[in-house]
Amino acid sequence: MMYNWMERLSDDAEVPTPRRVQPCLSVAFEYVEAENEFNFYIRNVTNYPMTPTLHKTESRAVMHLVKGISRKTSVMGWARTITWQDIKEKDPFTYQTLNVVRASTTIYNEFFTCKVTPREFKNTLLRIQICDIDEYDQNVVVAEMDYWINTHIISQFTQFELPFPPFTPDIGEIELHMTYLPTSQRLIVHYSTVTNLKLDEACKEIYVHGVLFVGGRQFERHQSETKKRAENACTDDGMHFTHKLIFDLDRKYVPKAEVLIHVMQVVDEKKLVVGQVTLSMLHSGQCKEMLKALRTTISRVHRLTPSAG
């Protein structure tokens, strides 16, 4: 009997939608006024924002402690947005944990201390970042939060469970044009367009890289042509890649398949990820529409998310 995956996908009610749970940071703070010491303990992150990667990825927490920064609100009462320029102007103290294995619950268990006078206490910000580590030992921020250290009474060590928003910087978009051919059992990315990319100043070349996963295992890799960097890569006009990415995908494996798309830049002979998109055959709106309209090219624009590669 033939596996009827098309019939299963034709009923939206039968397609489960993954539940997205916000990451949570477990941390403890203490302020010893007599000794002018602010102490903090980074315990772990639960519901770590796991993104597919092509190599074993570790994680570390990075903390920037900024003294004497203004926290005035706007005329409308909105909280002030603290930019990186604001932080750099205050010469922050930066701390980081050791590298640990990235997991759904990622455990750091590290203690830090810093001198903070009572006068500075009300205007000291702690920016906490959770980072994946790429193959060049660079930090890729996946979650970030700001904490004013006088938010709670912390005269003695007190543990908190704090919501930890995923980091969603504006690093660009990619438009993908995809088709599934059931007879030849092939998934085809016909061409792609990248727009508004946030590139390194030393970027020389750009290309698109695709990987097919089935049941969490890598099956195939393909990449587009490589193009010299052009100014329109950072605008709405974008850059077009016409080389097809063709994946052999047996119809019985379709429900277990997902495609990882990386936009890559070449910087000083290093191949760095600008951002990524992950498309699950069961959960992606583009893929579900593609599987209902076989042999028809379905196009969608996707926002790129940070990736360690």
mmCIF file of C-alpha atoms in Angstrom:
data_model
loop_
_atom_site.group_PDB
_atom_site.id
_atom_site.type_symbol
_atom_site.label_atom_id
_atom_site.label_comp_id
_atom_site.label_asym_id
_atom_site.label_seq_id
_atom_site.Cartn_x
_atom_site.Cartn_y
_atom_site.Cartn_z
ATOM 1 C CA MET A 1 0.000 0.000 0.000
ATOM 2 C CA MET A 2 1.435 3.381 -1.008
ATOM 3 C CA TYR A 3 2.114 5.844 1.816
ATOM 4 C CA ASN A 4 -0.448 8.587 1.275
ATOM 5 C CA TRP A 5 1.469 11.606 2.601
ATOM 6 C CA MET A 6 -0.456 14.000 0.316
ATOM 7 C CA GLU A 7 -3.756 12.990 1.896
ATOM 8 C CA ARG A 8 -2.348 13.588 5.366
ATOM 9 C CA LEU A 9 -1.059 17.038 4.453
ATOM 10 C CA SER A 10 -4.332 18.000 2.792
ATOM 11 C CA ASP A 11 -6.011 18.284 6.188
ATOM 12 C CA ASP A 12 -4.643 21.200 8.197
ATOM 13 C CA ALA A 13 -6.213 19.856 11.389
ATOM 14 C CA GLU A 14 -3.912 16.840 11.260
ATOM 15 C CA VAL A 15 -0.722 18.895 10.976
ATOM 16 C CA PRO A 16 0.587 19.708 14.454
ATOM 17 C CA THR A 17 1.999 23.171 15.053
ATOM 18 C CA PRO A 18 5.073 23.233 17.301
ATOM 19 C CA ARG A 19 4.522 25.156 20.520
ATOM 20 C CA ARG A 20 7.016 27.968 20.890
ATOM 21 C CA VAL A 21 7.990 28.586 24.495
ATOM 22 C CA GLN A 22 9.936 31.698 25.436
ATOM 23 C CA PRO A 23 13.397 31.040 26.889
ATOM 24 C CA CYS A 24 13.782 31.614 30.633
ATOM 25 C CA LEU A 25 16.961 32.720 32.403
ATOM 26 C CA SER A 26 17.705 31.427 35.897
ATOM 27 C CA VAL A 27 19.958 33.975 37.612
ATOM 28 C CA ALA A 28 20.756 35.243 41.114
ATOM 29 C CA PHE A 29 21.772 38.771 42.203
ATOM 30 C CA GLU A 30 23.212 40.310 45.364
ATOM 31 C CA TYR A 31 24.296 43.842 46.263
ATOM 32 C CA VAL A 32 26.553 44.257 49.297
ATOM 33 C CA GLU A 33 26.394 48.000 49.920
ATOM 34 C CA ALA A 34 29.012 47.987 52.702
ATOM 35 C CA GLU A 35 31.577 46.553 50.283
ATOM 36 C CA ASN A 36 30.294 48.271 47.103
ATOM 37 C CA GLU A 37 29.926 44.848 45.454
ATOM 38 C CA PHE A 38 27.370 43.682 42.933
ATOM 39 C CA ASN A 39 27.444 39.904 42.607
ATOM 40 C CA PHE A 40 25.572 37.838 40.038
ATOM 41 C CA TYR A 41 25.278 34.150 39.291
ATOM 42 C CA ILE A 42 24.286 32.809 35.849
ATOM 43 C CA ARG A 43 22.713 29.414 36.412
ATOM 44 C CA ASN A 44 21.029 28.223 33.216
ATOM 45 C CA VAL A 45 18.658 28.950 30.353
ATOM 46 C CA THR A 46 15.621 26.733 29.851
ATOM 47 C CA ASN A 47 13.811 26.475 26.497
ATOM 48 C CA TYR A 48 17.048 27.524 24.822
ATOM 49 C CA PRO A 49 16.285 28.794 21.288
ATOM 50 C CA MET A 50 17.731 25.859 19.350
ATOM 51 C CA THR A 51 18.368 26.471 15.650
ATOM 52 C CA PRO A 52 19.684 23.772 13.294
ATOM 53 C CA THR A 53 23.430 23.896 12.685
ATOM 54 C CA LEU A 54 25.821 21.919 10.513
ATOM 55 C CA HIS A 55 28.350 21.277 13.268
ATOM 56 C CA LYS A 56 28.363 20.649 16.991
ATOM 57 C CA THR A 57 27.582 23.975 18.638
ATOM 58 C CA GLU A 58 28.503 25.203 22.080
ATOM 59 C CA SER A 59 27.115 28.161 23.978
ATOM 60 C CA ARG A 60 28.291 30.866 26.338
ATOM 61 C CA ALA A 61 26.678 33.701 28.232
ATOM 62 C CA VAL A 62 28.092 37.211 27.787
ATOM 63 C CA MET A 63 27.299 40.005 30.248
ATOM 64 C CA HIS A 64 27.939 43.731 29.752
ATOM 65 C CA LEU A 65 27.715 45.826 32.940
ATOM 66 C CA VAL A 66 27.210 49.531 32.204
ATOM 67 C CA LYS A 67 27.517 52.140 34.964
ATOM 68 C CA GLY A 68 26.093 55.657 34.980
ATOM 69 C CA ILE A 69 23.746 55.246 32.037
ATOM 70 C CA SER A 70 20.619 57.389 31.878
ATOM 71 C CA ARG A 71 17.283 55.616 32.131
ATOM 72 C CA LYS A 72 15.017 58.613 31.494
ATOM 73 C CA THR A 73 11.740 57.856 29.731
ATOM 74 C CA SER A 74 10.292 59.757 26.795
ATOM 75 C CA VAL A 75 7.615 62.464 27.041
ATOM 76 C CA MET A 76 5.051 59.717 26.315
ATOM 77 C CA GLY A 77 6.378 57.627 29.216
ATOM 78 C CA TRP A 78 7.999 54.984 27.031
ATOM 79 C CA ALA A 79 11.047 53.236 28.466
ATOM 80 C CA ARG A 80 14.281 54.309 26.862
ATOM 81 C CA THR A 81 15.879 51.969 24.328
ATOM 82 C CA ILE A 82 19.540 51.465 25.182
ATOM 83 C CA THR A 83 21.621 51.209 21.995
ATOM 84 C CA TRP A 84 25.074 49.712 21.596
ATOM 85 C CA GLN A 85 26.392 53.203 20.984
ATOM 86 C CA ASP A 86 25.047 54.241 24.406
ATOM 87 C CA ILE A 87 26.749 51.240 26.001
ATOM 88 C CA LYS A 88 30.118 51.756 24.282
ATOM 89 C CA GLU A 89 30.232 55.396 25.375
ATOM 90 C CA LYS A 90 30.123 54.245 29.015
ATOM 91 C CA ASP A 91 33.094 51.848 28.682
ATOM 92 C CA PRO A 92 31.245 48.742 29.966
ATOM 93 C CA PHE A 93 32.726 45.843 31.915
ATOM 94 C CA THR A 94 32.296 42.617 29.927
ATOM 95 C CA TYR A 95 32.156 39.119 31.429
ATOM 96 C CA GLN A 96 31.560 35.745 29.829
ATOM 97 C CA THR A 97 31.086 32.175 30.946
ATOM 98 C CA LEU A 98 33.104 29.205 29.788
ATOM 99 C CA ASN A 99 31.860 27.339 26.730
ATOM 100 C CA VAL A 100 29.246 24.691 27.512
ATOM 101 C CA VAL A 101 27.280 22.190 25.462
ATOM 102 C CA ARG A 102 24.193 23.752 23.888
ATOM 103 C CA ALA A 103 20.987 21.978 24.915
ATOM 104 C CA SER A 104 17.312 22.655 25.547
ATOM 105 C CA THR A 105 18.381 23.436 29.120
ATOM 106 C CA THR A 106 21.864 24.937 28.872
ATOM 107 C CA ILE A 107 23.724 25.073 32.195
ATOM 108 C CA TYR A 108 26.449 27.676 32.914
ATOM 109 C CA ASN A 109 26.782 27.746 36.744
ATOM 110 C CA GLU A 110 29.194 30.695 36.980
ATOM 111 C CA PHE A 111 29.568 33.510 39.516
ATOM 112 C CA PHE A 112 30.764 37.086 38.817
ATOM 113 C CA THR A 113 31.383 40.222 40.899
ATOM 114 C CA CYS A 114 31.896 43.915 40.167
ATOM 115 C CA LYS A 115 32.434 47.099 42.202
ATOM 116 C CA VAL A 116 29.347 49.336 42.141
ATOM 117 C CA THR A 117 29.005 52.299 44.499
ATOM 118 C CA PRO A 118 25.616 53.182 46.072
ATOM 119 C CA ARG A 119 25.593 56.308 43.906
ATOM 120 C CA GLU A 120 25.954 54.191 40.739
ATOM 121 C CA PHE A 121 23.488 51.529 41.858
ATOM 122 C CA LYS A 122 20.344 53.171 40.435
ATOM 123 C CA ASN A 123 21.885 53.778 37.017
ATOM 124 C CA THR A 124 23.681 50.516 36.305
ATOM 125 C CA LEU A 125 22.478 48.237 33.537
ATOM 126 C CA LEU A 126 23.351 44.574 33.013
ATOM 127 C CA ARG A 127 22.880 43.418 29.416
ATOM 128 C CA ILE A 128 22.831 39.611 29.292
ATOM 129 C CA GLN A 129 23.301 37.743 26.029
ATOM 130 C CA ILE A 130 23.103 34.027 25.301
ATOM 131 C CA CYS A 131 25.288 33.123 22.340
ATOM 132 C CA ASP A 132 25.868 30.177 20.056
ATOM 133 C CA ILE A 133 29.551 29.850 19.122
ATOM 134 C CA ASP A 134 30.484 29.445 15.467
ATOM 135 C CA GLU A 135 33.462 27.519 14.080
ATOM 136 C CA TYR A 136 35.650 30.651 14.309
ATOM 137 C CA ASP A 137 34.857 31.088 18.050
ATOM 138 C CA GLN A 138 32.671 34.115 17.363
ATOM 139 C CA ASN A 139 29.509 34.833 19.355
ATOM 140 C CA VAL A 140 26.147 34.597 17.601
ATOM 141 C CA VAL A 141 23.565 36.169 19.905
ATOM 142 C CA VAL A 142 20.344 34.136 20.108
ATOM 143 C CA ALA A 143 18.694 35.795 23.135
ATOM 144 C CA GLU A 144 19.221 39.123 24.877
ATOM 145 C CA MET A 145 17.786 41.072 27.804
ATOM 146 C CA ASP A 146 18.534 44.235 29.807
ATOM 147 C CA TYR A 147 18.294 44.254 33.601
ATOM 148 C CA TRP A 148 18.570 47.372 35.788
ATOM 149 C CA ILE A 149 20.297 46.051 38.890
ATOM 150 C CA ASN A 150 18.042 48.000 41.290
ATOM 151 C CA THR A 151 14.878 46.413 39.869
ATOM 152 C CA HIS A 152 14.515 44.096 42.879
ATOM 153 C CA ILE A 153 15.653 44.171 46.496
ATOM 154 C CA ILE A 154 18.867 42.140 46.438
ATOM 155 C CA SER A 155 20.553 42.834 49.770
ATOM 156 C CA GLN A 156 21.214 39.093 49.881
ATOM 157 C CA PHE A 157 21.536 36.507 47.121
ATOM 158 C CA THR A 158 18.125 36.128 45.498
ATOM 159 C CA GLN A 159 17.320 33.870 42.564
ATOM 160 C CA PHE A 160 14.994 34.951 39.748
ATOM 161 C CA GLU A 161 13.457 33.250 36.736
ATOM 162 C CA LEU A 162 13.400 35.956 34.050
ATOM 163 C CA PRO A 163 11.743 35.803 30.600
ATOM 164 C CA PHE A 164 14.523 35.895 28.032
ATOM 165 C CA PRO A 165 13.388 37.235 24.626
ATOM 166 C CA PRO A 166 14.954 35.649 21.523
ATOM 167 C CA PHE A 167 17.227 38.073 19.689
ATOM 168 C CA THR A 168 15.659 39.095 16.367
ATOM 169 C CA PRO A 169 17.939 41.637 14.694
ATOM 170 C CA ASP A 170 17.157 43.065 11.277
ATOM 171 C CA ILE A 171 19.829 41.263 9.230
ATOM 172 C CA GLY A 172 17.955 40.887 5.942
ATOM 173 C CA GLU A 173 15.460 38.754 4.053
ATOM 174 C CA ILE A 174 15.467 36.015 1.447
ATOM 175 C CA GLU A 175 12.769 35.217 -1.100
ATOM 176 C CA LEU A 176 12.592 31.512 -1.972
ATOM 177 C CA HIS A 177 10.811 29.911 -4.940
ATOM 178 C CA MET A 178 10.126 26.235 -4.258
ATOM 179 C CA THR A 179 8.489 23.280 -6.028
ATOM 180 C CA TYR A 180 7.998 19.607 -5.197
ATOM 181 C CA LEU A 181 7.865 17.139 -8.099
ATOM 182 C CA PRO A 182 6.189 13.906 -6.868
ATOM 183 C CA THR A 183 7.047 11.793 -9.920
ATOM 184 C CA SER A 184 10.795 12.440 -9.861
ATOM 185 C CA GLN A 185 10.586 12.909 -6.068
ATOM 186 C CA ARG A 186 12.608 16.105 -6.063
ATOM 187 C CA LEU A 187 12.418 19.291 -4.065
ATOM 188 C CA ILE A 188 13.652 22.272 -6.079
ATOM 189 C CA VAL A 189 14.589 25.756 -4.946
ATOM 190 C CA HIS A 190 14.403 27.446 -8.355
ATOM 191 C CA TYR A 191 16.081 30.711 -7.439
ATOM 192 C CA SER A 192 16.396 33.056 -4.522
ATOM 193 C CA THR A 193 16.695 36.786 -3.885
ATOM 194 C CA VAL A 194 18.434 38.324 -0.863
ATOM 195 C CA THR A 195 17.565 41.857 0.255
ATOM 196 C CA ASN A 196 18.639 44.345 2.925
ATOM 197 C CA LEU A 197 21.539 42.194 4.110
ATOM 198 C CA LYS A 198 23.592 43.347 7.077
ATOM 199 C CA LEU A 199 27.075 42.509 5.835
ATOM 200 C CA ASP A 200 30.568 42.803 7.229
ATOM 201 C CA GLU A 201 32.434 45.778 5.798
ATOM 202 C CA ALA A 202 35.125 43.393 4.529
ATOM 203 C CA CYS A 203 32.616 41.092 2.777
ATOM 204 C CA LYS A 204 33.798 40.192 -0.738
ATOM 205 C CA GLU A 205 31.385 37.511 -1.959
ATOM 206 C CA ILE A 206 27.878 36.213 -1.223
ATOM 207 C CA TYR A 207 26.152 32.920 -1.919
ATOM 208 C CA VAL A 208 23.189 30.814 -0.750
ATOM 209 C CA HIS A 209 23.696 27.375 0.814
ATOM 210 C CA GLY A 210 20.961 24.767 1.306
ATOM 211 C CA VAL A 211 20.880 21.559 3.364
ATOM 212 C CA LEU A 212 18.177 18.886 3.405
ATOM 213 C CA PHE A 213 17.521 17.204 6.757
ATOM 214 C CA VAL A 214 15.353 14.098 7.171
ATOM 215 C CA GLY A 215 14.527 13.053 10.716
ATOM 216 C CA GLY A 216 17.234 15.382 12.002
ATOM 217 C CA ARG A 217 19.977 13.851 9.806
ATOM 218 C CA GLN A 218 21.731 15.635 6.954
ATOM 219 C CA PHE A 219 20.968 14.128 3.546
ATOM 220 C CA GLU A 220 22.164 16.585 0.908
ATOM 221 C CA ARG A 221 23.949 19.921 0.546
ATOM 222 C CA HIS A 222 23.886 22.288 -2.396
ATOM 223 C CA GLN A 223 24.816 25.895 -2.985
ATOM 224 C CA SER A 224 24.065 28.628 -5.476
ATOM 225 C CA GLU A 225 26.562 30.450 -7.635
ATOM 226 C CA THR A 226 28.907 32.814 -5.798
ATOM 227 C CA LYS A 227 28.574 36.500 -6.602
ATOM 228 C CA LYS A 228 30.774 39.484 -5.892
ATOM 229 C CA ARG A 229 29.345 41.796 -3.291
ATOM 230 C CA ALA A 230 27.148 44.508 -4.789
ATOM 231 C CA GLU A 231 25.561 47.539 -3.149
ATOM 232 C CA ASN A 232 22.046 46.324 -3.968
ATOM 233 C CA ALA A 233 22.556 43.360 -1.606
ATOM 234 C CA CYS A 234 21.890 45.844 1.208
ATOM 235 C CA THR A 235 18.807 47.421 -0.375
ATOM 236 C CA ASP A 236 15.257 46.459 -1.330
ATOM 237 C CA ASP A 237 16.480 45.705 -4.878
ATOM 238 C CA GLY A 238 18.536 42.789 -3.621
ATOM 239 C CA MET A 239 20.753 40.231 -5.353
ATOM 240 C CA HIS A 240 19.404 37.316 -7.410
ATOM 241 C CA PHE A 241 20.810 33.773 -7.415
ATOM 242 C CA THR A 242 19.560 31.672 -10.321
ATOM 243 C CA HIS A 243 21.395 28.372 -9.775
ATOM 244 C CA LYS A 244 18.844 25.721 -8.744
ATOM 245 C CA LEU A 245 19.191 23.788 -5.494
ATOM 246 C CA ILE A 246 17.839 20.313 -6.331
ATOM 247 C CA PHE A 247 17.272 17.816 -3.501
ATOM 248 C CA ASP A 248 16.261 14.175 -3.969
ATOM 249 C CA LEU A 249 13.411 13.695 -1.485
ATOM 250 C CA ASP A 250 11.535 10.395 -1.428
ATOM 251 C CA ARG A 251 7.833 11.027 -0.916
ATOM 252 C CA LYS A 252 7.716 8.744 2.124
ATOM 253 C CA TYR A 253 10.263 10.999 3.867
ATOM 254 C CA VAL A 254 8.485 14.271 3.113
ATOM 255 C CA PRO A 255 6.756 14.583 6.542
ATOM 256 C CA LYS A 256 10.140 14.228 8.283
ATOM 257 C CA ALA A 257 12.025 16.648 6.050
ATOM 258 C CA GLU A 258 13.155 20.214 6.580
ATOM 259 C CA VAL A 259 15.404 22.506 4.569
ATOM 260 C CA LEU A 260 18.006 24.768 6.126
ATOM 261 C CA ILE A 261 18.927 27.786 3.997
ATOM 262 C CA HIS A 262 22.000 29.871 4.854
ATOM 263 C CA VAL A 263 22.941 33.207 3.300
ATOM 264 C CA MET A 264 26.753 33.224 3.392
ATOM 265 C CA GLN A 265 29.381 35.946 3.096
ATOM 266 C CA VAL A 266 33.098 35.540 2.467
ATOM 267 C CA VAL A 267 35.222 37.725 4.761
ATOM 268 C CA ASP A 268 39.017 37.425 4.736
ATOM 269 C CA GLU A 269 38.782 33.907 3.293
ATOM 270 C CA LYS A 270 36.324 32.907 6.032
ATOM 271 C CA LYS A 271 32.824 31.731 5.163
ATOM 272 C CA LEU A 272 30.476 33.413 7.646
ATOM 273 C CA VAL A 273 26.714 33.064 8.008
ATOM 274 C CA VAL A 274 24.713 36.261 7.522
ATOM 275 C CA GLY A 275 21.499 34.536 8.586
ATOM 276 C CA GLN A 276 19.342 31.493 8.043
ATOM 277 C CA VAL A 277 15.835 30.209 7.374
ATOM 278 C CA THR A 278 14.560 26.761 8.361
ATOM 279 C CA LEU A 279 11.564 25.358 6.482
ATOM 280 C CA SER A 280 9.784 22.284 7.849
ATOM 281 C CA MET A 281 7.628 20.366 5.369
ATOM 282 C CA LEU A 282 4.952 19.969 8.059
ATOM 283 C CA HIS A 283 5.011 23.380 9.707
ATOM 284 C CA SER A 284 6.149 25.948 7.149
ATOM 285 C CA GLY A 285 3.274 27.771 5.466
ATOM 286 C CA GLN A 286 5.196 27.868 2.198
ATOM 287 C CA CYS A 287 5.921 24.141 2.275
ATOM 288 C CA LYS A 288 2.344 23.176 3.146
ATOM 289 C CA GLU A 289 1.021 25.237 0.250
ATOM 290 C CA MET A 290 3.677 23.749 -2.053
ATOM 291 C CA LEU A 291 2.631 20.199 -1.138
ATOM 292 C CA LYS A 292 -1.021 20.995 -1.823
ATOM 293 C CA ALA A 293 -0.153 22.447 -5.242
ATOM 294 C CA LEU A 294 2.331 19.905 -6.566
ATOM 295 C CA ARG A 295 4.523 20.935 -9.526
ATOM 296 C CA THR A 296 3.637 24.571 -8.826
ATOM 297 C CA THR A 297 6.285 27.069 -7.748
ATOM 298 C CA ILE A 298 5.396 28.756 -4.461
ATOM 299 C CA SER A 299 7.238 31.927 -3.452
ATOM 300 C CA ARG A 300 7.646 33.505 -0.028
ATOM 301 C CA VAL A 301 9.851 36.135 1.599
ATOM 302 C CA HIS A 302 11.441 35.043 4.883
ATOM 303 C CA ARG A 303 13.209 37.129 7.484
ATOM 304 C CA LEU A 304 16.711 35.871 8.250
ATOM 305 C CA THR A 305 17.548 34.819 11.796
ATOM 306 C CA PRO A 306 21.014 34.612 13.446
ATOM 307 C CA SER A 307 22.921 31.367 13.032
ATOM 308 C CA ALA A 308 26.262 29.876 14.070
ATOM 309 C CA GLY A 309 26.458 27.944 10.803
#
